[in-house]
Amino acid sequence: MKVGLSTYSLQQALDRKELSVPDAIRWIAGQGGQHVEIVPMGFSLIDNPELIEEIKKAAQEVGIELSNYAIGANFAVQESAEAVEQEIQNVMRHVDVAAALGVKLMRHDVAFRPASEGTVAQFELDLPVLVKASQRIADYAAGFGITTSVENHGYYVQSSERIQRLLHETGRDNFKTTLDIGNFLCVDEDPVSAVKNNIPYASIVHAKDFYWRPSTRNPGEGWFQTSHGNYLRGAIVGHGDINMPEVFRVLKQSGYDGYISVEFEGMEDCQTASRIAMDNVRRLWEEA
């Protein structure tokens, strides 16, 4: 098991230009991180390919691994078959970026829909399109030795059952899930049970925590609502309301021995929060 950080966790500092991406990599290594997950928010490795070499150089200099490359995509809400094809081709260009980075894991989204449209019936209608796109991208990525994955987020394809449905229908050994511990709460699914369901299919684990309040108790600014109207706010891993000791017991007993990538999206200072979160993940793993 290797603990690291997603660059998304440092988005506050990246957006304020307090850190560059290579700076972030050096900072993560300085906090004991063993790997870094690259999430191109606020920067593009397609439009700025020289940054790929800067990232690789920084990681090599500080002895940290590049674990995963994570991007967005939406194959469901498109105007035409041509638009779907364009989206597939765009994701394949990102596969080329992942190969250039030297990573062996890559996450791409598959679909987003408004909550009012995210019914089981609509999911079943969209599923053949999502499956075909995921198959083609996984097959392309296989040529580089890359395993692609779908993350449980975005409400529409977020529950453990919908993730498994997509994985089984796609039927590719190199198509798995980026398992985000906290994101199951967004669709009001118990994280402990959901992790038990999906850990056999995980290519990488996101350690994320949330504060939770019931729908009858609006906490005000800084919170967002789940699919059933409850309230969530991002927390430092170990500080929130998820039963993290039990989640980590499940992870460890499953035999999982891959990357654990900390994701922080709370209101605290991102560097302080990320440092504490990585320390907590190491402790939770040891105590599990």
Short mmCIF file of C-alpha atoms in Angstrom, two decimals:
data_model
loop_
_atom_site.label_atom_id
_atom_site.label_comp_id
_atom_site.label_asym_id
_atom_site.label_seq_id
_atom_site.Cartn_x
_atom_site.Cartn_y
_atom_site.Cartn_z
CA MET A 1 0.00 0.00 0.00
CA LYS A 2 1.30 3.44 -0.94
CA VAL A 3 -0.12 6.71 0.41
CA GLY A 4 -0.09 9.81 -1.75
CA LEU A 5 -2.08 12.85 -2.75
CA SER A 6 -4.16 14.01 -5.67
CA THR A 7 -3.11 17.39 -7.06
CA TYR A 8 -6.82 18.20 -6.76
CA SER A 9 -6.28 18.38 -2.99
CA LEU A 10 -3.96 21.36 -3.52
CA GLN A 11 -6.31 23.13 -5.95
CA GLN A 12 -6.62 26.18 -3.67
CA ALA A 13 -2.86 26.78 -3.84
CA LEU A 14 -2.64 25.92 -7.54
CA ASP A 15 -5.45 28.34 -8.41
CA ARG A 16 -3.80 31.12 -6.40
CA LYS A 17 -0.50 30.39 -8.18
CA GLU A 18 1.15 29.72 -4.82
CA LEU A 19 2.27 26.37 -6.19
CA SER A 20 3.01 25.15 -9.71
CA VAL A 21 2.31 21.50 -10.50
CA PRO A 22 6.03 20.56 -10.11
CA ASP A 23 6.04 22.52 -6.83
CA ALA A 24 3.04 20.50 -5.67
CA ILE A 25 4.84 17.25 -6.46
CA ARG A 26 7.87 18.34 -4.47
CA TRP A 27 5.64 19.43 -1.58
CA ILE A 28 3.79 16.08 -1.53
CA ALA A 29 7.08 14.18 -1.39
CA GLY A 30 8.20 16.47 1.44
CA GLN A 31 5.18 15.37 3.48
CA GLY A 32 6.06 11.70 3.05
CA GLY A 33 3.81 11.08 0.05
CA GLN A 34 4.83 8.05 -1.99
CA HIS A 35 2.86 8.92 -5.11
CA VAL A 36 0.99 11.76 -6.77
CA GLU A 37 -2.21 11.59 -8.80
CA ILE A 38 -2.37 14.14 -11.61
CA VAL A 39 -5.72 15.89 -12.09
CA PRO A 40 -5.50 18.56 -14.84
CA MET A 41 -7.76 21.23 -13.35
CA GLY A 42 -6.60 24.72 -14.25
CA PHE A 43 -3.91 23.35 -16.55
CA SER A 44 -3.81 21.20 -19.66
CA LEU A 45 -1.22 18.60 -20.58
CA ILE A 46 -2.61 18.45 -24.11
CA ASP A 47 -2.20 22.19 -24.72
CA ASN A 48 0.99 22.38 -22.66
CA PRO A 49 2.88 19.13 -23.39
CA GLU A 50 6.16 20.51 -22.06
CA LEU A 51 4.58 20.36 -18.59
CA ILE A 52 4.55 16.57 -18.92
CA GLU A 53 8.34 16.52 -18.90
CA GLU A 54 8.45 19.00 -16.00
CA ILE A 55 6.14 16.74 -13.98
CA LYS A 56 8.19 13.64 -14.73
CA LYS A 57 11.42 15.43 -13.87
CA ALA A 58 10.08 16.74 -10.56
CA ALA A 59 8.76 13.29 -9.58
CA GLN A 60 12.05 11.64 -10.46
CA GLU A 61 14.07 14.23 -8.53
CA VAL A 62 12.16 13.66 -5.29
CA GLY A 63 11.63 9.91 -5.75
CA ILE A 64 7.85 9.91 -5.93
CA GLU A 65 5.67 7.80 -8.24
CA LEU A 66 3.11 9.12 -10.70
CA SER A 67 0.14 6.90 -9.94
CA ASN A 68 -3.00 7.96 -11.80
CA TYR A 69 -4.17 10.51 -14.36
CA ALA A 70 -7.79 11.61 -13.90
CA ILE A 71 -9.97 13.47 -16.38
CA GLY A 72 -13.64 14.19 -17.05
CA ALA A 73 -15.79 12.89 -19.90
CA ASN A 74 -19.48 12.57 -20.74
CA PHE A 75 -20.73 10.08 -23.32
CA ALA A 76 -24.41 10.21 -22.33
CA VAL A 77 -25.53 13.79 -22.90
CA GLN A 78 -24.39 14.39 -26.46
CA GLU A 79 -26.27 15.79 -29.45
CA SER A 80 -25.31 13.07 -31.92
CA ALA A 81 -23.29 9.95 -32.57
CA GLU A 82 -20.64 12.23 -34.04
CA ALA A 83 -20.44 14.15 -30.76
CA VAL A 84 -20.03 10.91 -28.83
CA GLU A 85 -17.25 9.88 -31.20
CA GLN A 86 -15.54 13.23 -30.68
CA GLU A 87 -15.67 12.72 -26.91
CA ILE A 88 -14.17 9.24 -27.27
CA GLN A 89 -11.37 10.60 -29.43
CA ASN A 90 -10.72 13.33 -26.87
CA VAL A 91 -10.36 10.76 -24.08
CA MET A 92 -8.01 8.75 -26.28
CA ARG A 93 -5.81 11.83 -26.61
CA HIS A 94 -5.66 11.88 -22.83
CA VAL A 95 -4.64 8.21 -22.90
CA ASP A 96 -1.68 9.38 -24.97
CA VAL A 97 -0.91 11.91 -22.21
CA ALA A 98 -1.09 9.18 -19.57
CA ALA A 99 1.32 7.09 -21.62
CA ALA A 100 3.68 10.06 -21.95
CA LEU A 101 3.54 10.56 -18.18
CA GLY A 102 4.40 6.90 -17.70
CA VAL A 103 1.38 6.17 -15.50
CA LYS A 104 -0.35 2.81 -15.69
CA LEU A 105 -3.70 3.99 -14.30
CA MET A 106 -6.13 6.51 -15.80
CA ARG A 107 -9.58 7.56 -14.68
CA HIS A 108 -12.16 8.97 -17.08
CA ASP A 109 -15.77 9.83 -16.34
CA VAL A 110 -18.55 8.36 -18.44
CA ALA A 111 -21.73 10.35 -17.81
CA PHE A 112 -23.34 13.24 -15.98
CA ARG A 113 -27.03 14.05 -15.85
CA PRO A 114 -29.09 16.36 -13.65
CA ALA A 115 -30.51 14.62 -10.60
CA SER A 116 -34.02 14.87 -12.02
CA GLU A 117 -32.92 12.81 -15.05
CA GLY A 118 -30.79 10.26 -13.27
CA THR A 119 -33.36 7.50 -13.03
CA VAL A 120 -32.71 3.78 -13.31
CA ALA A 121 -34.66 3.74 -16.58
CA GLN A 122 -32.48 6.51 -18.04
CA PHE A 123 -29.33 4.76 -16.87
CA GLU A 124 -30.39 1.58 -18.65
CA LEU A 125 -31.04 3.57 -21.83
CA ASP A 126 -27.62 5.24 -21.64
CA LEU A 127 -25.72 2.11 -20.62
CA PRO A 128 -25.03 0.70 -24.12
CA VAL A 129 -23.40 4.00 -25.16
CA LEU A 130 -21.32 4.11 -21.96
CA VAL A 131 -20.25 0.50 -22.39
CA LYS A 132 -19.17 0.91 -26.02
CA ALA A 133 -17.17 4.03 -25.22
CA SER A 134 -15.52 2.41 -22.18
CA GLN A 135 -14.62 -0.69 -24.21
CA ARG A 136 -13.01 1.30 -27.00
CA ILE A 137 -10.99 3.44 -24.61
CA ALA A 138 -9.90 0.45 -22.52
CA ASP A 139 -8.84 -1.41 -25.66
CA TYR A 140 -6.84 1.60 -26.84
CA ALA A 141 -5.25 2.02 -23.40
CA ALA A 142 -4.33 -1.67 -23.27
CA GLY A 143 -1.82 -1.01 -26.03
CA PHE A 144 0.10 1.15 -23.55
CA GLY A 145 -0.34 -1.23 -20.63
CA ILE A 146 -2.76 1.22 -19.00
CA THR A 147 -5.76 0.28 -16.88
CA THR A 148 -8.66 2.71 -17.24
CA SER A 149 -11.30 3.26 -14.60
CA VAL A 150 -14.55 4.99 -13.75
CA GLU A 151 -14.98 6.85 -10.47
CA ASN A 152 -18.11 6.80 -8.34
CA HIS A 153 -19.02 10.47 -8.59
CA GLY A 154 -21.32 12.93 -10.31
CA TYR A 155 -24.55 11.47 -8.81
CA TYR A 156 -25.60 9.70 -12.01
CA VAL A 157 -23.01 6.88 -12.06
CA GLN A 158 -22.10 6.93 -8.39
CA SER A 159 -23.73 4.11 -6.47
CA SER A 160 -21.76 0.89 -6.08
CA GLU A 161 -24.36 -1.07 -8.05
CA ARG A 162 -24.29 1.25 -11.09
CA ILE A 163 -20.50 1.18 -11.09
CA GLN A 164 -20.53 -2.62 -11.03
CA ARG A 165 -23.17 -2.75 -13.74
CA LEU A 166 -20.95 -0.68 -16.04
CA LEU A 167 -17.84 -2.71 -15.20
CA HIS A 168 -19.51 -6.05 -15.84
CA GLU A 169 -21.15 -4.94 -19.09
CA THR A 170 -17.88 -3.44 -20.35
CA GLY A 171 -16.09 -6.70 -19.61
CA ARG A 172 -12.49 -5.56 -19.94
CA ASP A 173 -9.77 -6.74 -17.54
CA ASN A 174 -8.16 -3.31 -17.75
CA PHE A 175 -11.35 -1.37 -16.95
CA LYS A 176 -11.89 -1.00 -13.22
CA THR A 177 -13.05 1.61 -10.72
CA THR A 178 -11.37 4.49 -8.96
CA LEU A 179 -13.01 3.77 -5.61
CA ASP A 180 -13.75 7.00 -3.73
CA ILE A 181 -14.61 6.20 -0.12
CA GLY A 182 -16.47 9.44 0.56
CA ASN A 183 -18.36 9.87 -2.70
CA PHE A 184 -20.84 7.10 -1.93
CA LEU A 185 -22.38 9.46 0.63
CA CYS A 186 -23.38 11.81 -2.21
CA VAL A 187 -26.02 9.25 -3.21
CA ASP A 188 -26.75 8.38 0.43
CA GLU A 189 -25.02 5.00 0.30
CA ASP A 190 -23.17 3.79 3.40
CA PRO A 191 -19.44 4.02 2.61
CA VAL A 192 -18.55 0.91 4.60
CA SER A 193 -21.04 -1.27 2.71
CA ALA A 194 -20.19 0.33 -0.64
CA VAL A 195 -16.45 -0.21 -0.15
CA LYS A 196 -17.15 -3.87 0.67
CA ASN A 197 -19.13 -4.11 -2.58
CA ASN A 198 -16.57 -2.53 -4.88
CA ILE A 199 -13.09 -3.03 -3.44
CA PRO A 200 -12.56 -6.17 -5.58
CA TYR A 201 -12.82 -3.94 -8.67
CA ALA A 202 -10.62 -1.04 -7.52
CA SER A 203 -7.56 0.08 -9.47
CA ILE A 204 -6.90 2.91 -6.99
CA VAL A 205 -8.60 4.15 -3.81
CA HIS A 206 -9.46 7.77 -3.02
CA ALA A 207 -9.44 8.54 0.69
CA LYS A 208 -12.01 11.29 1.17
CA ASP A 209 -14.10 12.30 4.18
CA PHE A 210 -17.24 14.37 4.68
CA TYR A 211 -19.17 16.02 7.46
CA TRP A 212 -22.81 14.87 7.26
CA ARG A 213 -26.01 16.56 8.42
CA PRO A 214 -29.63 15.43 7.88
CA SER A 215 -31.92 17.15 5.39
CA THR A 216 -33.86 18.75 8.25
CA ARG A 217 -30.76 20.61 9.47
CA ASN A 218 -29.48 23.09 6.88
CA PRO A 219 -26.00 24.16 8.04
CA GLY A 220 -25.80 27.09 5.59
CA GLU A 221 -22.90 28.23 3.44
CA GLY A 222 -20.19 25.76 2.49
CA TRP A 223 -22.40 22.66 2.30
CA PHE A 224 -24.00 20.84 -0.62
CA GLN A 225 -26.85 18.37 -0.79
CA THR A 226 -26.89 14.67 -1.52
CA SER A 227 -29.26 13.06 -3.99
CA HIS A 228 -31.81 12.71 -1.19
CA GLY A 229 -31.36 16.18 0.31
CA ASN A 230 -28.93 15.55 3.16
CA TYR A 231 -26.00 17.93 3.62
CA LEU A 232 -22.27 17.31 3.10
CA ARG A 233 -19.12 19.35 3.53
CA GLY A 234 -15.62 18.18 2.65
CA ALA A 235 -13.50 17.18 5.65
CA ILE A 236 -9.92 16.23 6.42
CA VAL A 237 -9.71 12.43 6.30
CA GLY A 238 -10.36 11.20 9.82
CA HIS A 239 -12.11 14.40 10.93
CA GLY A 240 -15.46 13.76 9.25
CA ASP A 241 -18.45 11.55 9.95
CA ILE A 242 -17.48 8.51 7.86
CA ASN A 243 -16.50 5.47 9.93
CA MET A 244 -12.93 5.53 8.64
CA PRO A 245 -11.51 2.91 11.05
CA GLU A 246 -14.07 0.40 9.76
CA VAL A 247 -13.50 1.42 6.13
CA PHE A 248 -9.77 0.88 6.52
CA ARG A 249 -10.36 -2.46 8.22
CA VAL A 250 -12.39 -3.50 5.16
CA LEU A 251 -9.67 -2.25 2.81
CA LYS A 252 -6.90 -4.05 4.64
CA GLN A 253 -8.78 -7.32 5.09
CA SER A 254 -9.66 -7.34 1.39
CA GLY A 255 -5.98 -7.68 0.57
CA TYR A 256 -5.88 -4.37 -1.29
CA ASP A 257 -2.25 -3.34 -1.67
CA GLY A 258 -2.33 -0.55 -4.24
CA TYR A 259 -2.31 3.23 -4.18
CA ILE A 260 -4.37 5.22 -1.69
CA SER A 261 -4.73 8.78 -2.93
CA VAL A 262 -5.91 11.42 -0.46
CA GLU A 263 -8.52 13.84 -1.80
CA PHE A 264 -9.31 16.97 0.18
CA GLU A 265 -12.05 19.37 -0.86
CA GLY A 266 -12.89 21.13 2.39
CA MET A 267 -12.71 24.69 3.66
CA GLU A 268 -9.46 24.44 5.63
CA ASP A 269 -6.08 25.47 4.24
CA CYS A 270 -5.34 22.84 1.62
CA GLN A 271 -1.71 22.21 2.55
CA THR A 272 -2.37 21.86 6.27
CA ALA A 273 -5.40 19.65 5.56
CA SER A 274 -3.54 17.46 3.06
CA ARG A 275 -0.63 16.91 5.45
CA ILE A 276 -2.93 15.90 8.32
CA ALA A 277 -5.01 13.69 6.00
CA MET A 278 -1.98 11.75 4.74
CA ASP A 279 -0.77 11.27 8.32
CA ASN A 280 -4.21 10.02 9.31
CA VAL A 281 -4.40 7.59 6.39
CA ARG A 282 -1.06 6.05 7.39
CA ARG A 283 -2.24 5.74 11.00
CA LEU A 284 -5.64 4.32 10.05
CA TRP A 285 -3.96 1.70 7.88
CA GLU A 286 -1.55 0.70 10.65
CA GLU A 287 -4.37 0.48 13.21
CA ALA A 288 -6.75 -1.47 10.96
#
